CSV table of C-alpha atoms in Angstrom, one decimal:
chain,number,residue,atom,x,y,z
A,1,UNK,CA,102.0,103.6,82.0
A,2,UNK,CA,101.7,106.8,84.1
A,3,UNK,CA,97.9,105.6,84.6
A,4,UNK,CA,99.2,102.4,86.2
A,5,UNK,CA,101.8,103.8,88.7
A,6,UNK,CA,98.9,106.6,89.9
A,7,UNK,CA,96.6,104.3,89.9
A,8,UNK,CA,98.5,101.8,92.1
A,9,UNK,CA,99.3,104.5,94.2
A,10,UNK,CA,95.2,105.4,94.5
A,11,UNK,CA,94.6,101.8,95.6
A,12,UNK,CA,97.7,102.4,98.5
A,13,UNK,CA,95.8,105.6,99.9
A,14,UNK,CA,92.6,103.7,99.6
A,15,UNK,CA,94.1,101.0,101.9
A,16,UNK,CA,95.9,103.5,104.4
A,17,UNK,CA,92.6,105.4,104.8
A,18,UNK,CA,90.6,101.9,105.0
A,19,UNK,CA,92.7,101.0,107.7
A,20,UNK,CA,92.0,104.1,109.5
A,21,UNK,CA,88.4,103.7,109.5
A,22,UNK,CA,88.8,100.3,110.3
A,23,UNK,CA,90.6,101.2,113.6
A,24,UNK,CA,88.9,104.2,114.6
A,25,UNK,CA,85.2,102.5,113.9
A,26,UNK,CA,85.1,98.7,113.9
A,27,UNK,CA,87.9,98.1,116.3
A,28,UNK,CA,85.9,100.3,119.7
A,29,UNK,CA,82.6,98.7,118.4
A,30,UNK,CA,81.5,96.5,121.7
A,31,UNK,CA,77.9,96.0,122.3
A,32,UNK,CA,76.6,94.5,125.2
A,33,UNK,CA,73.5,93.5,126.7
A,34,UNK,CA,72.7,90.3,125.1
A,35,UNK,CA,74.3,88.5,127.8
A,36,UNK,CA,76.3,85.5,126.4
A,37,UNK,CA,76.0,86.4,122.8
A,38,UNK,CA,77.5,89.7,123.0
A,39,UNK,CA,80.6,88.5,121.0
A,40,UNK,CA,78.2,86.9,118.5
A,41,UNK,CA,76.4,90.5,118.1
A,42,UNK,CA,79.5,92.3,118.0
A,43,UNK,CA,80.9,90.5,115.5
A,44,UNK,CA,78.1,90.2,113.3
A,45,UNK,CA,78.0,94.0,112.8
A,46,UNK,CA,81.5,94.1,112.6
A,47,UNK,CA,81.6,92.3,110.0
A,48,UNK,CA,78.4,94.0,108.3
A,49,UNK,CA,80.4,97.1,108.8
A,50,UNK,CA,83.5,95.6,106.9
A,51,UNK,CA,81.6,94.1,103.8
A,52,UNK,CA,79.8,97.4,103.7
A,53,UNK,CA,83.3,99.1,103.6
A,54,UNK,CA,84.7,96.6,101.1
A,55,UNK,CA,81.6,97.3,99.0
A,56,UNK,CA,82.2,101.3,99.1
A,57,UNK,CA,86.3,100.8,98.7
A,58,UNK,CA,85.1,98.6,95.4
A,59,UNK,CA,82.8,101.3,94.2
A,60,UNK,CA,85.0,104.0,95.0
A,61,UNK,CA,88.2,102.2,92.9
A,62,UNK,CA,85.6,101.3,89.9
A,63,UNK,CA,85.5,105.4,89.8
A,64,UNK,CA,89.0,105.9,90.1
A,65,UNK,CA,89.5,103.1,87.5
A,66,UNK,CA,87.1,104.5,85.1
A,67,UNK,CA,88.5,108.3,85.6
A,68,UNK,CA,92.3,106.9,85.1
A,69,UNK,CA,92.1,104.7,82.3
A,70,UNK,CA,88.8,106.3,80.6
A,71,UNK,CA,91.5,106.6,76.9
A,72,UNK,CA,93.2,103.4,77.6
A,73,UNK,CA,89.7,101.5,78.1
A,74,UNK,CA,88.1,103.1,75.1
A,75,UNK,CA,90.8,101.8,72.7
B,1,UNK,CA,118.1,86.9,116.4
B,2,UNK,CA,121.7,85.6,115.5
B,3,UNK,CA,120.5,81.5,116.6
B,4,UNK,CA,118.6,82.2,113.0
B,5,UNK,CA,121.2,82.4,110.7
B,6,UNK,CA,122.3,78.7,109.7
B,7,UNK,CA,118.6,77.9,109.7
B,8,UNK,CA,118.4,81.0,107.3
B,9,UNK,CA,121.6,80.0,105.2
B,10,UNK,CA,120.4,76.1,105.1
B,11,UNK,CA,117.3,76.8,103.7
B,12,UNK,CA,117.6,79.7,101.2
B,13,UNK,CA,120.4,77.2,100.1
B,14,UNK,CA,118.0,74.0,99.7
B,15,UNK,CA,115.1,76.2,98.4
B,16,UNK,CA,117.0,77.4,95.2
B,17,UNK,CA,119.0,74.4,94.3
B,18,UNK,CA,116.2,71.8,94.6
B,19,UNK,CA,114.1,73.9,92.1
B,20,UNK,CA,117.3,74.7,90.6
B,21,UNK,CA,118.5,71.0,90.3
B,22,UNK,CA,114.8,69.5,89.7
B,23,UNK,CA,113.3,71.7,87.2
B,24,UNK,CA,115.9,70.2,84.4
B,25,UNK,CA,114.8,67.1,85.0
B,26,UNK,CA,110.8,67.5,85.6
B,27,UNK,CA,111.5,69.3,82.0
B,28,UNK,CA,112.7,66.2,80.4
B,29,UNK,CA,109.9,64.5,81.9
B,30,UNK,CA,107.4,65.7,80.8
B,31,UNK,CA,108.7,66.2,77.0
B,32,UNK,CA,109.1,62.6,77.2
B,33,UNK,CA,105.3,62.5,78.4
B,34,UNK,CA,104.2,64.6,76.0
B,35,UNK,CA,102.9,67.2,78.6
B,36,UNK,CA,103.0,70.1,76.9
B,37,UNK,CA,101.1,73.1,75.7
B,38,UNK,CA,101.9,75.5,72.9
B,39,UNK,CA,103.5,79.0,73.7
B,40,UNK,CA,101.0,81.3,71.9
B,41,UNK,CA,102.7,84.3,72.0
B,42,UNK,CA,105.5,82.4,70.2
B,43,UNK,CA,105.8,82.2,66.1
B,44,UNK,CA,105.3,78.5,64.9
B,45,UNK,CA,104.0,75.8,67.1
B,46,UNK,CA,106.4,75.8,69.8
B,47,UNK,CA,105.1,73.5,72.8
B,48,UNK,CA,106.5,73.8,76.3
B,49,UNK,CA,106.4,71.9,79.3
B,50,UNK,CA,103.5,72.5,81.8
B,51,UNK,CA,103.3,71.7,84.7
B,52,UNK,CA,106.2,72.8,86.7
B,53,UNK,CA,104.4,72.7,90.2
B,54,UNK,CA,106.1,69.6,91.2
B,55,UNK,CA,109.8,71.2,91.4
B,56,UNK,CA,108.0,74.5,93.3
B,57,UNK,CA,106.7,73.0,95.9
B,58,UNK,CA,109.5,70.3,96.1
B,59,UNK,CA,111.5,73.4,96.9
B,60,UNK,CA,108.9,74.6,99.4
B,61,UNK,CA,108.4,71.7,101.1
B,62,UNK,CA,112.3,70.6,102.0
B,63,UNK,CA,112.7,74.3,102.5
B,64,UNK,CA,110.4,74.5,105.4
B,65,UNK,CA,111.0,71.2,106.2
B,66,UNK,CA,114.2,72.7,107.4
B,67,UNK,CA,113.8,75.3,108.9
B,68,UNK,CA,110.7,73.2,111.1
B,69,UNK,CA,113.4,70.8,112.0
B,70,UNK,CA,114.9,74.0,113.6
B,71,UNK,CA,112.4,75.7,114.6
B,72,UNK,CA,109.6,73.5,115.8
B,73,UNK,CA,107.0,76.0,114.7
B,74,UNK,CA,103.3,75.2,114.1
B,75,UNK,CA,102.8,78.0,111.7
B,76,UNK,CA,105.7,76.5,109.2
B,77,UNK,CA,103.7,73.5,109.3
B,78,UNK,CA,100.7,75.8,108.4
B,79,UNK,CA,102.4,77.3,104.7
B,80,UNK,CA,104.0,73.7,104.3
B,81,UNK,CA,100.8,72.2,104.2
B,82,UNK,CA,98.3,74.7,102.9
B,83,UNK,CA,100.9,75.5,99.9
B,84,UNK,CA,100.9,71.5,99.4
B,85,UNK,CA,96.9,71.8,99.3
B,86,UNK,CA,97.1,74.6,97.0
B,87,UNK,CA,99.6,72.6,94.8
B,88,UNK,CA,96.9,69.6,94.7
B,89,UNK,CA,94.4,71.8,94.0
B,90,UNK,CA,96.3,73.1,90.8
B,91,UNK,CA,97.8,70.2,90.1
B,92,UNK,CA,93.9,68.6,89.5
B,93,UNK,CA,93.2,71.8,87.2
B,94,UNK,CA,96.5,71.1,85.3
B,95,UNK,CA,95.4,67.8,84.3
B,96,UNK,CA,91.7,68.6,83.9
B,97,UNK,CA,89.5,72.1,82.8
B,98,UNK,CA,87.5,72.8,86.3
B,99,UNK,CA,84.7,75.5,87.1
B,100,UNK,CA,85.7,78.7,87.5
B,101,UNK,CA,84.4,78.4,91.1
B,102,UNK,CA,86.7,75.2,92.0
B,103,UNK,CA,89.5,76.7,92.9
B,104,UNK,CA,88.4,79.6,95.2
B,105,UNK,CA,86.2,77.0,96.9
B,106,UNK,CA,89.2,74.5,97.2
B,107,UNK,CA,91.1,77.2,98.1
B,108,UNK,CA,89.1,78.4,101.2
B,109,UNK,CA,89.4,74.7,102.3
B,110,UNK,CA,93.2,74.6,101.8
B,111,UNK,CA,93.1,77.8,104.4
B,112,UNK,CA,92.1,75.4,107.4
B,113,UNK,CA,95.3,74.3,108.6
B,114,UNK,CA,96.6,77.7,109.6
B,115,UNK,CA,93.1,77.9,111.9
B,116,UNK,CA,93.4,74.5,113.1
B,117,UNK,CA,97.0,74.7,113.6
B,118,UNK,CA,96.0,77.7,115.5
B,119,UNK,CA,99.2,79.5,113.7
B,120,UNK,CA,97.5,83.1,113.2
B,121,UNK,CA,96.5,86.7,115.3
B,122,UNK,CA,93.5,87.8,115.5
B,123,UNK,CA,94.8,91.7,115.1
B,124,UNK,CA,95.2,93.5,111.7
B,125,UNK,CA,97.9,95.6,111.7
B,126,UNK,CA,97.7,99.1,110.2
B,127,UNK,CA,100.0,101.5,109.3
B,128,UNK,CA,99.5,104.7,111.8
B,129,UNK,CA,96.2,104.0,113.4
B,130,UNK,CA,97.3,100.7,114.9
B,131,UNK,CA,96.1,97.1,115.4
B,132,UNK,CA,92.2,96.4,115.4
B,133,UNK,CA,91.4,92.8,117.4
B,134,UNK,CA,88.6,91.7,115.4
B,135,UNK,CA,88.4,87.2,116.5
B,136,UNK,CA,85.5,86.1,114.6
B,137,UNK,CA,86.1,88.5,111.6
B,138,UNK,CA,89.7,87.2,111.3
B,139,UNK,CA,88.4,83.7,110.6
B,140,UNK,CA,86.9,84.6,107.2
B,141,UNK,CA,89.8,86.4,106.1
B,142,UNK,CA,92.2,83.5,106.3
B,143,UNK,CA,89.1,81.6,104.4
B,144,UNK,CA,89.6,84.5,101.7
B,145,UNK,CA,93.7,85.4,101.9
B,146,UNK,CA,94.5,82.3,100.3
B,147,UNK,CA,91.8,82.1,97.6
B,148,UNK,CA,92.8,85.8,96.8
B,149,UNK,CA,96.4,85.7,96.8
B,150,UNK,CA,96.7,81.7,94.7
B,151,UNK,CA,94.1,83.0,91.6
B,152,UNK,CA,95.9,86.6,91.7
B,153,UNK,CA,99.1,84.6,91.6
B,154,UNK,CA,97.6,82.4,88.5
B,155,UNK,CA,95.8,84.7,86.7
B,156,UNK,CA,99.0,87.1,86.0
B,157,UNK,CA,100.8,83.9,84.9
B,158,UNK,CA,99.9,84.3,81.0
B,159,UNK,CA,103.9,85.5,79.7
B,160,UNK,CA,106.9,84.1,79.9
B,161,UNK,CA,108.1,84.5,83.4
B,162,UNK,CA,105.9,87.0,84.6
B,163,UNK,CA,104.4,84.8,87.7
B,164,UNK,CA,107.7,83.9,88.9
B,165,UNK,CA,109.5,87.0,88.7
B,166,UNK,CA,106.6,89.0,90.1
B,167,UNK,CA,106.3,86.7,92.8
B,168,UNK,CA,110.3,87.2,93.4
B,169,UNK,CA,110.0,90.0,93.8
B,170,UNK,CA,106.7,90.5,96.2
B,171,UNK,CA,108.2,88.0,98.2
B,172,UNK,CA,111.2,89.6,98.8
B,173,UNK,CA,109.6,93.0,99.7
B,174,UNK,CA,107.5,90.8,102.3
B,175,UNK,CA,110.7,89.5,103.7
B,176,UNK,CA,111.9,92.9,104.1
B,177,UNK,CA,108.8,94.3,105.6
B,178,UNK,CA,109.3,91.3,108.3
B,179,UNK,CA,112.1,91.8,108.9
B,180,UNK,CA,111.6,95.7,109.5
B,181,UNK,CA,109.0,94.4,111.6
B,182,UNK,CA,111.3,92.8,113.7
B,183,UNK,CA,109.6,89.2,113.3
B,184,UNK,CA,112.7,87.6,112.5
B,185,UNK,CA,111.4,83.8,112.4
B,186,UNK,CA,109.0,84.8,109.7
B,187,UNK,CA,111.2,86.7,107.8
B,188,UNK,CA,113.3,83.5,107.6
B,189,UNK,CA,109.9,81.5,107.0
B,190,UNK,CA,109.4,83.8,104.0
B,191,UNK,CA,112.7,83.6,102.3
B,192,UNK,CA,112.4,80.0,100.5
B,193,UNK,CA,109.1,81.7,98.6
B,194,UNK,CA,111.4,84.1,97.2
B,195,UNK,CA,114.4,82.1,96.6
B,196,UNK,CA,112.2,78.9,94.9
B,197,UNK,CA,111.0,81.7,92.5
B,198,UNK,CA,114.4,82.9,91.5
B,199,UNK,CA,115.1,79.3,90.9
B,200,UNK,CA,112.2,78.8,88.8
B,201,UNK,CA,112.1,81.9,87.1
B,202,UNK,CA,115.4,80.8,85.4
B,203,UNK,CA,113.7,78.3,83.9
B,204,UNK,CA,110.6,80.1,83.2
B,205,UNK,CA,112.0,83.4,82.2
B,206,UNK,CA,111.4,84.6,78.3
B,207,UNK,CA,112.1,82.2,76.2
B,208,UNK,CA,110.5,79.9,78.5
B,209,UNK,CA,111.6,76.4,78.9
B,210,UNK,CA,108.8,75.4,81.2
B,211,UNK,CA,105.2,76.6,82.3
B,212,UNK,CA,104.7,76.5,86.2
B,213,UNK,CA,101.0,75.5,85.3
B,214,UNK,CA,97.9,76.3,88.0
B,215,UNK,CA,100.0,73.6,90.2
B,216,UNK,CA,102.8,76.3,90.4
B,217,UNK,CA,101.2,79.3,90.3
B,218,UNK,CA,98.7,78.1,93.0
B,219,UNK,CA,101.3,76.7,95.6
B,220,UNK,CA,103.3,80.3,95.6
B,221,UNK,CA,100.3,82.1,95.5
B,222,UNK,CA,98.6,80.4,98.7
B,223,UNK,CA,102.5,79.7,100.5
B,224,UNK,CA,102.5,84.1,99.7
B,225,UNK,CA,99.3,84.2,101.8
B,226,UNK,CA,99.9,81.9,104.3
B,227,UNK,CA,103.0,84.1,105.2
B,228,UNK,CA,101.2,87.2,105.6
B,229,UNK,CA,98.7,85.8,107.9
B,230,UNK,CA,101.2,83.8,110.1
B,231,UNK,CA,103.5,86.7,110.0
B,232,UNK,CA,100.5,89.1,110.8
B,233,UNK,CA,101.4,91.2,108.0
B,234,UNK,CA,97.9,91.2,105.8
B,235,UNK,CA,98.0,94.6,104.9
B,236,UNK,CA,101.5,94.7,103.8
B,237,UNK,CA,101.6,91.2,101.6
B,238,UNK,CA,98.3,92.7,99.5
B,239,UNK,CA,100.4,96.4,98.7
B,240,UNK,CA,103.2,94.5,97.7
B,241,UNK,CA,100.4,92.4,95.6
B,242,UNK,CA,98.5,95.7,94.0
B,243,UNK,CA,100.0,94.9,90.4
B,244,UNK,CA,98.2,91.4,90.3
B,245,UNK,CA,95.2,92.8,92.2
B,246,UNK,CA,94.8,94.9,89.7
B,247,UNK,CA,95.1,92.8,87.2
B,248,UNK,CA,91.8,90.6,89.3
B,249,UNK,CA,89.8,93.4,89.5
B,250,UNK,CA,90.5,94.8,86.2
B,251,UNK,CA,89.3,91.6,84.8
B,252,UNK,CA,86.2,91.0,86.9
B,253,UNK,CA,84.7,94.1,86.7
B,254,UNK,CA,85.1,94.1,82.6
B,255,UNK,CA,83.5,90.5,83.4
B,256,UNK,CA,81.2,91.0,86.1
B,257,UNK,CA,81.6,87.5,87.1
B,258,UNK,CA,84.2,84.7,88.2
B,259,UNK,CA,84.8,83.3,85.2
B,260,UNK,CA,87.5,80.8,84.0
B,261,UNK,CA,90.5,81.6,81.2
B,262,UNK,CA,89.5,79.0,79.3
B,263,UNK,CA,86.0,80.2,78.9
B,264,UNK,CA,86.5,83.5,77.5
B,265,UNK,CA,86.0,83.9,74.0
B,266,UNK,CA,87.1,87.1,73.5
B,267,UNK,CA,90.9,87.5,73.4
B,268,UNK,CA,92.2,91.1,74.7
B,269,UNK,CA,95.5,90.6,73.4
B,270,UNK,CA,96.3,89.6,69.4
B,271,UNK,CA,99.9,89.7,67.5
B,272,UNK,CA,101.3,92.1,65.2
B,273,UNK,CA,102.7,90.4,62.0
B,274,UNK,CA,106.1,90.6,63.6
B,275,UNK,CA,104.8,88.8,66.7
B,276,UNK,CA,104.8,91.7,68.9
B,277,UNK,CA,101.7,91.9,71.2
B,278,UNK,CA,98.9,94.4,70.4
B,279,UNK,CA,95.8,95.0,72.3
B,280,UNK,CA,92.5,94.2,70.6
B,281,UNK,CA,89.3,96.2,70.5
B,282,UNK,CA,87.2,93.9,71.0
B,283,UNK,CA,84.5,94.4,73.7
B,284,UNK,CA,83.9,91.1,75.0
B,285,UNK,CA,87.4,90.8,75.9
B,286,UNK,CA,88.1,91.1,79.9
B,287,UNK,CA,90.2,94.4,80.5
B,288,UNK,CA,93.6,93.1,81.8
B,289,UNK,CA,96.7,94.1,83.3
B,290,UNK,CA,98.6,93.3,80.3
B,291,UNK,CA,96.2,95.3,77.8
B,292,UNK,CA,96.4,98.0,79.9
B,293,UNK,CA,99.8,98.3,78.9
B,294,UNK,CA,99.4,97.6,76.0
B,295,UNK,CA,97.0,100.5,75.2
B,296,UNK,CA,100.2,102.7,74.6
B,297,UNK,CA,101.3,100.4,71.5
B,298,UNK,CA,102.6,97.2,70.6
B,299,UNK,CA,105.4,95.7,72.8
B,300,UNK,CA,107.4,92.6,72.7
B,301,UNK,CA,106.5,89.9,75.6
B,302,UNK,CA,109.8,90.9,77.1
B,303,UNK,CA,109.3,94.2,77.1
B,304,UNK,CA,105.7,93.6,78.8
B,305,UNK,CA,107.0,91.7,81.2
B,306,UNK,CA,109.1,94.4,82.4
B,307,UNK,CA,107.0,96.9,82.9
B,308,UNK,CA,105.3,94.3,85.2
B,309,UNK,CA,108.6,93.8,86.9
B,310,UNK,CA,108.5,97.1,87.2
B,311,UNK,CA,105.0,97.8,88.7
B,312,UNK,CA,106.3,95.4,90.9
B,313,UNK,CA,109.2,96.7,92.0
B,314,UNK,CA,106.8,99.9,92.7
B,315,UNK,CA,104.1,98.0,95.0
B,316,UNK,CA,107.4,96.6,96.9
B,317,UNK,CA,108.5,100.2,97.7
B,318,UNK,CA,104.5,101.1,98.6
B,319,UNK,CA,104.6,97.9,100.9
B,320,UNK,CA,108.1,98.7,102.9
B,321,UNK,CA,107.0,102.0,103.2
B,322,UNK,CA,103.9,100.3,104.4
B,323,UNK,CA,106.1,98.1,106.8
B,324,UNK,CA,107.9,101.3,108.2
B,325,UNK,CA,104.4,103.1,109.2
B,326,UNK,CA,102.9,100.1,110.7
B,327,UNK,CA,105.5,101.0,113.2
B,328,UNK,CA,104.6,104.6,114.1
B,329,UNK,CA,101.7,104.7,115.8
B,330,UNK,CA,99.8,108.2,115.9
């Protein structure tokens, strides 16, 4: 059970560093110079941005999960 | 803040008793219809009732229904009718076995109303760093939330009582986190959620007398997610939901695909000969919450279901904390 609680917390620190990235790098990101579809620009790399960081937090938990619970998952 | 209370009082009071009241009834129902399923992790055949997603959202609906008649705000009309959606959604799966990509489909449709309704922010609030205004971005994840948080909801819902009282207490620690927040109309917006699972989980609690079937599970699942985006509180409702997102992710990456329960052959759980529940070895068995747990030794349903009660109580404390650093801004 010990696995569980550290895990849960792993997935917690995961989210508050997420966030951090998320509102240190996708929040500024405004790019400009494509006249009325600057919005459309901007958000389309935001968003590449955020399915690229919800790819890596995936991978990054997968690790986590397979480091925690390598005994429990083998029995 | 104080104009709040009697809409508060009135209905906490109508979301417990009409799930409180109804459930009884809805039981004896559907004996008489024959609408039952058997409780597998029971000795003997023992059926139960199923669904009980009629009383829940009975109890959401006059809820809300209340508190709009004092409040006049579009995003209650956003959880009344996307938990209703959600509820129709599960209600179809109840009576008939659907794709495993039916629901999260259905889902994202059952999301619309809070966009049309226009009842959401466009910021995600972090804890520390602040709020990041991201307006095309925040579109897909109200499409996603409610998908997310209804199958999360669903697929911890295989022991007695284990969706309710989970979802008692997330939606409790969400109410708290609102109300540290200082968005008091929300708070009060979220409290039926955790009052109609009280009411259910005394119904639903080990020995269970009734299943809340997808119907249920679905309509407090999507009302949970509706909340946290109308109450602008994303980050906090999925902390408070790590137990059962674990459970999700657990599950699809042992399967590597959305997959239904229905279709799984391999079972990760199995009985011991004095009914206790054992996990299996068997490899084409989904890794689950529950097996998890169980990797320590057998354990009585009961017991299981506490230590989920438990992890939930945990993720509650992670999301207040959550709540009160959302707040402090660096």
């Amino acid at each position: 059970m010990k696995e569980l609680y550290g895990f849960l917390f792993a997935m917690w620190i995961l989210i508050l560093v997420g966030g951090a990235i998320v509102v240190t790098i996708l929040g500024p990101i405004a790019i400009t110079g494509f006249g009325e579809l600057d919005w459309l620009v901007t958000s389309a790399i935001q968003g590449g941005i955020a399915v690229s960081l919800v790819i890596i937090w995936i991978f990054i938990l997968l690790k986590i999960k397979n480091w925690i619970f390598k005994k429990e998952i083998k029995s | 803040m104080t104009e709040l209370i009697i809409p508060a009082i009135v209905s906490c009071i109508v979301a417990f008793l009409t799930v409180y009241l109804s459930t009884p009834f809805l039981i004896k129902y559907l004996q008489k219809q024959n609408q039952t399923v058997q409780d597998v992790n029971k000795p003997g055949n023992i059926m139960i009732p199923r669904p009980g997603g009629p009383s829940i959202i009975a109890g959401i609906l006059l809820s809300e229904l209340v508190l709009y008649a004092f409040l006049q705000l579009n995003e209650i009309l956003a959880v009344m009718i996307t938990s209703f959606l959600a509820f129709l959604i599960g209600y179809v799966d109840d009576k008939r076995v659907l794709s495993g990509w039916f629901k999260p489909i259905a889902l994202a449709i059952a999301a619309t109303p809070i966009i049309f309704l226009g009842a959401y922010d466009s910021s995600l609030a972090f804890p520390i760093f602040g709020d990041v205004q991201i307006p095309v971005l925040y579109l897909g994840i109200i499409i996603l939330m409610i998908p997310i948080t209804g199958n999360t909801i669903n697929s911890i819902d295989v022991l007695n009582g284990v969706a309710s009282g989970f979802m008692t207490i997330a939606s409790f620690s969400l109410s708290i986190a609102l109300f540290i927040l200082q968005n008091y109309e929300m708070a009060i917006v979220s409290l039926p959620l955790g009052l109609v699972s009280l009411a259910f989980y005394k119904y639903h609690k080990n020995p269970s007398k009734i299943f809340p079937g997808d119907s249920g599970a679905l309509a407090l699942g999507a009302m949970y997610g509706a909340i946290a985006i109308v109450g602008q509180i994303e980050i906090i409702a999925a902390v408070a939901l790590l137990p059962a997102v674990i459970n999700s992710f657990l599950f699809l990456a042992s399967m590597k695909k959305v997959v239904e329960h229905r279709e799984i052959k391999g079972k990760p759980v199995e009985h011991t000969d004095d009914f206790k529940l054992k996990a299996t070895a068997d490899e084409t068995a989904p890794i689950t919450l529950v097996r998890i747990i169980l990797a320590g030794g057998p354990l009585t349903e009961k017991q299981v279901g506490f230590h989920i009660f438990k992890l939930g109580v945990f993720s509650g404390i992670l999301a207040i904390i959550t709540a009160i650093l959302v707040g402090v801004s660096l």
